[in-house]
């Protein structure tokens, strides 16, 4: 049987609107996500799909620049691909981890389509049909066109979460935080957790707190039904000091995002739960390998979201399907989006979970009209500064943060 060979690679930047701008401790998503959709062509007519966060001319050019590495490559040779693109010492000068992830997704997609099997069958087979997700709630600015969608007060957060729970069936809920003064957020988080009854909650201020503030905040929420306390402060040492002073498990998507850091955390634990991100770790396979290490050392895992469209979501679903130790619900920004670029429209939640695609490969296909529409939207709007907040011109994040947003500011701002 003739094995496929890569013949070309195409990258298209799209921007897809969100219901409202999402605020976080480092800035905001200004009412939309920008993503790069990657298509890897082969000489057998199969096209593999990948996705990466961010985009624009430089991202597209960076993918084009990989052509000499990729043309003629057999997509089944994933370990060779890893060294070609991501050799750990060469990468000191040229970090391509996230681009490698997008190519790895596409190669797995090609392999699955070539063999007629879903990606989960290439990764050990699925342990579950559905991957459970947490609702992922943000403090949000009002939508500039409608004035709606603001999340600033406890009442707004509770109302929106209960509506989402009714619609999607979530039983675990995450609050992205680190926006308003800690005492204000403490009050909001406590009211929210109480309103959600027996559902579990998680709080993630994206490393905005000092160690001392993080411990003080922990004492204020330890009695709630927390899954874990995510990235309250920065660095392995800071997290370790918080961990020594709280009864809650600590989780991270910032201080353990590669094997070196995972090894350090095994030798001298600072966190209990590793949020595996198929992009940050360089692909689905590195995440499966990391999940194996976590299984051996009895660390928890969850699936991290860095703001996905359907192709990236499919990678998260295949990862979630094959890891036996997925004891926490996955994160996804997905329900904050108003649309997707995949055939059939956005994937649907049932009882708080999404069905793992079972068609060959990643199991999703590009809707060409939608791709064109959101590529045009990107061309007209351009990118946005992820590390700035449209409601606070001139503000920028510091670690630890000391300059918080005003909880009484309810203006509808332009973005
Ligand atoms: O926990 C998470 O999902 C993240 O850390 C993702 C980003 O940091 C989050 O703030 C965002 O939405 O970009």
XYZ file of C-alpha atoms in Angstrom, residues 84-375:
292
model
C 12.689 17.795 12.899
C 10.509 20.582 14.290
C 11.095 20.537 18.039
C 14.523 19.127 18.827
C 14.861 20.322 22.451
C 18.320 21.864 22.110
C 17.709 23.425 18.671
C 14.428 24.771 20.082
C 16.384 26.947 22.492
C 16.909 29.203 19.481
C 13.632 28.573 17.721
C 10.679 27.441 19.780
C 8.126 25.766 17.549
C 6.182 23.764 20.141
C 2.783 25.228 19.287
C 3.321 24.945 15.537
C 4.462 21.359 16.020
C 1.203 20.695 17.859
C -0.854 21.943 14.901
C 1.139 19.746 12.484
C 0.882 16.744 14.813
C -2.930 17.165 14.913
C -2.960 17.237 11.095
C -0.712 14.168 10.797
C -2.899 12.193 13.214
C -5.914 13.315 11.196
C -4.235 12.081 7.985
C -3.280 8.751 9.599
C -6.819 8.188 10.858
C -8.378 9.089 7.515
C -5.866 6.890 5.665
C -6.587 3.885 7.900
C -10.305 4.631 8.306
C -10.095 4.898 12.120
C -10.708 7.710 14.610
C -7.654 9.300 16.227
C -8.495 7.766 19.602
C -7.837 4.330 18.066
C -4.317 5.467 17.171
C -3.751 6.509 20.792
C -4.729 3.339 22.624
C -8.493 3.301 22.171
C -11.200 5.172 23.962
C -12.056 4.769 27.631
C -15.204 6.907 27.358
C -17.732 7.969 24.707
C -18.296 11.443 26.111
C -15.852 13.888 27.693
C -17.363 15.832 30.609
C -16.720 19.600 30.692
C -16.881 22.284 33.345
C -18.759 25.456 32.528
C -16.021 28.022 32.063
C -17.190 31.365 33.382
C -15.414 34.688 32.992
C -15.926 38.204 34.191
C -17.156 39.729 30.948
C -17.544 43.228 29.568
C -20.885 44.043 27.941
C -21.092 43.295 24.237
C -20.423 46.674 22.550
C -23.236 46.254 20.014
C -26.005 44.964 22.260
C -24.868 46.193 25.687
C -25.625 42.654 26.912
C -23.615 39.780 28.344
C -21.875 41.636 31.162
C -20.557 39.497 34.066
C -19.403 41.685 36.928
C -21.649 40.994 39.906
C -22.434 37.774 41.770
C -26.058 37.985 40.594
C -25.036 38.202 36.922
C -22.576 35.327 37.295
C -25.130 33.127 39.045
C -27.869 33.879 36.528
C -25.601 33.124 33.556
C -24.197 29.939 35.092
C -27.631 28.571 35.978
C -28.854 29.314 32.449
C -25.829 27.495 30.987
C -26.304 24.598 33.385
C -29.881 24.290 32.162
C -28.809 24.463 28.518
C -25.656 22.293 28.615
C -25.998 20.249 31.813
C -22.734 21.300 33.513
C -22.192 20.008 37.059
C -18.717 21.459 37.559
C -17.928 25.147 37.103
C -14.780 27.194 36.679
C -14.407 30.902 37.362
C -11.560 32.663 35.584
C -10.684 35.497 37.898
C -7.871 37.796 39.041
C -9.718 40.801 37.568
C -11.322 42.579 40.555
C -9.938 43.147 44.080
C -9.492 39.778 45.854
C -12.053 40.516 48.597
C -14.671 41.361 45.988
C -13.922 38.149 44.059
C -14.038 36.159 47.299
C -17.556 37.390 47.961
C -18.642 36.650 44.378
C -17.061 33.163 44.376
C -18.663 32.208 47.694
C -22.122 33.397 46.605
C -21.729 31.570 43.276
C -20.577 28.291 44.864
C -23.487 28.395 47.322
C -25.983 29.073 44.503
C -24.671 26.033 42.594
C -25.571 23.665 45.439
C -23.855 20.287 45.191
C -22.048 21.120 41.921
C -18.274 21.486 42.227
C -16.380 24.708 41.532
C -12.858 25.838 40.711
C -11.218 29.250 40.954
C -8.391 30.391 38.636
C -6.879 33.881 39.049
C -4.101 33.130 36.510
C -1.246 33.602 38.988
C -2.263 37.145 39.958
C -1.762 36.743 43.733
C 1.256 36.906 45.995
C 1.845 33.701 47.949
C 0.423 35.356 51.070
C -2.688 36.627 49.269
C -3.165 33.200 47.692
C -3.062 31.532 51.120
C -5.427 34.112 52.616
C -7.853 33.570 49.709
C -7.543 29.775 50.109
C -8.608 30.011 53.759
C -11.701 31.901 52.605
C -12.884 29.177 50.185
C -11.640 25.881 51.636
C -15.088 24.994 53.026
C -16.661 25.045 49.526
C -17.000 22.108 47.126
C -13.805 22.935 45.200
C -12.358 20.612 42.572
C -9.059 22.404 43.017
C -7.440 25.839 43.294
C -5.829 26.737 39.967
C -2.669 28.837 39.550
C -3.293 31.234 42.443
C 0.328 32.384 42.309
C 3.359 32.186 40.060
C 6.174 29.599 39.861
C 6.762 26.124 41.285
C 8.168 27.500 44.546
C 5.290 29.901 45.064
C 2.738 27.184 44.328
C 4.537 24.807 46.690
C 4.283 27.323 49.528
C 0.555 27.760 48.879
C 0.095 23.983 48.711
C 1.754 23.572 52.110
C -0.812 25.965 53.552
C -4.117 24.750 52.155
C -6.230 21.619 52.220
C -7.284 22.073 48.563
C -5.464 20.342 45.696
C -3.557 22.844 43.556
C -3.836 22.725 39.763
C -1.778 24.360 37.027
C -1.565 25.151 33.364
C 1.336 27.555 33.854
C 4.096 25.982 35.935
C 3.977 22.414 34.583
C 3.684 22.614 30.809
C 6.563 20.369 29.751
C 8.310 17.160 30.820
C 11.172 18.946 32.564
C 8.728 20.776 34.815
C 6.691 17.609 35.296
C 9.835 15.825 36.500
C 10.602 18.697 38.882
C 7.058 18.509 40.231
C 7.303 14.745 40.774
C 10.602 15.117 42.673
C 9.377 18.016 44.798
C 5.605 18.378 44.478
C 4.149 21.847 44.039
C 0.864 20.960 42.309
C -1.557 18.040 42.431
C -3.430 18.363 39.149
C -1.846 19.002 35.750
C -4.063 20.635 33.128
C -2.889 19.131 29.847
C -3.130 21.412 26.849
C -2.740 19.783 23.447
C -1.146 22.978 22.099
C 1.137 23.990 24.997
C 2.539 20.456 25.291
C 3.178 20.220 21.545
C 0.448 17.801 20.502
C -2.020 15.151 21.640
C 0.675 12.471 22.006
C 2.874 14.415 24.459
C -0.276 14.948 26.557
C -0.992 11.203 26.526
C 2.620 10.546 27.587
C 2.358 13.149 30.357
C -0.927 11.593 31.489
C 0.968 8.295 31.831
C 3.571 9.930 34.078
C 0.772 11.494 36.139
C -0.919 8.088 36.425
C 2.322 6.529 37.692
C 2.856 9.228 40.319
C -0.852 9.577 41.091
C -1.106 13.181 40.037
C -4.535 14.300 38.817
C -5.063 15.484 35.270
C -7.624 17.571 33.439
C -7.836 18.918 29.900
C -6.851 22.570 29.547
C -8.406 25.050 27.167
C -6.515 27.863 25.544
C -9.532 29.059 23.540
C -10.472 26.601 20.819
C -12.493 26.230 17.659
C -13.770 22.821 16.575
C -10.482 21.335 15.318
C -8.667 22.034 18.568
C -11.751 20.914 20.496
C -11.594 17.596 18.621
C -7.982 17.143 19.805
C -9.150 17.771 23.383
C -11.934 15.214 22.961
C -9.620 12.523 21.592
C -7.196 13.198 24.453
C -10.035 13.107 26.985
C -11.276 9.860 25.454
C -8.060 7.869 25.847
C -6.640 8.858 29.239
C -7.824 6.558 32.023
C -7.049 9.064 34.770
C -9.289 11.940 33.653
C -10.940 12.432 37.037
C -11.728 16.134 36.625
C -14.038 17.668 34.049
C -12.260 19.287 31.096
C -12.185 23.049 30.471
C -13.386 24.665 27.251
C -14.002 28.281 26.337
C -16.115 26.792 23.517
C -19.579 27.685 24.839
C -18.547 31.379 24.897
C -18.323 31.399 21.077
C -21.222 32.262 18.806
C -20.123 29.986 15.923
C -17.485 27.571 14.620
C -15.793 26.820 11.307
C -16.621 23.097 11.231
C -19.281 21.355 9.184
C -22.520 21.007 11.147
C -21.881 24.081 13.309
C -20.673 24.082 16.913
C -20.497 20.718 18.688
C -23.256 20.244 21.231
C -23.155 19.555 24.955
C -25.306 16.780 26.395
C -25.492 16.461 30.172
C -22.377 18.629 30.465
C -20.360 16.445 28.086
C -19.428 16.374 24.391
C -19.431 13.177 22.336
C -16.015 12.119 21.079
C -16.086 12.280 17.239
C -15.981 8.778 15.774
C -15.441 9.505 12.072
C -11.938 8.704 10.722
C -9.169 11.035 11.865
C -10.104 13.883 14.172
C -13.676 13.468 12.945
C -14.304 17.105 11.997
C -14.275 18.847 8.618
C -13.955 22.489 7.628
C -17.067 24.333 6.499
C -15.554 26.303 3.588
C -18.177 29.062 3.709
C -17.572 29.616 7.409
C -13.798 29.526 6.950
C -14.105 32.210 4.247
C -16.501 34.297 6.314
C -14.300 34.296 9.440
C -11.087 34.749 7.427
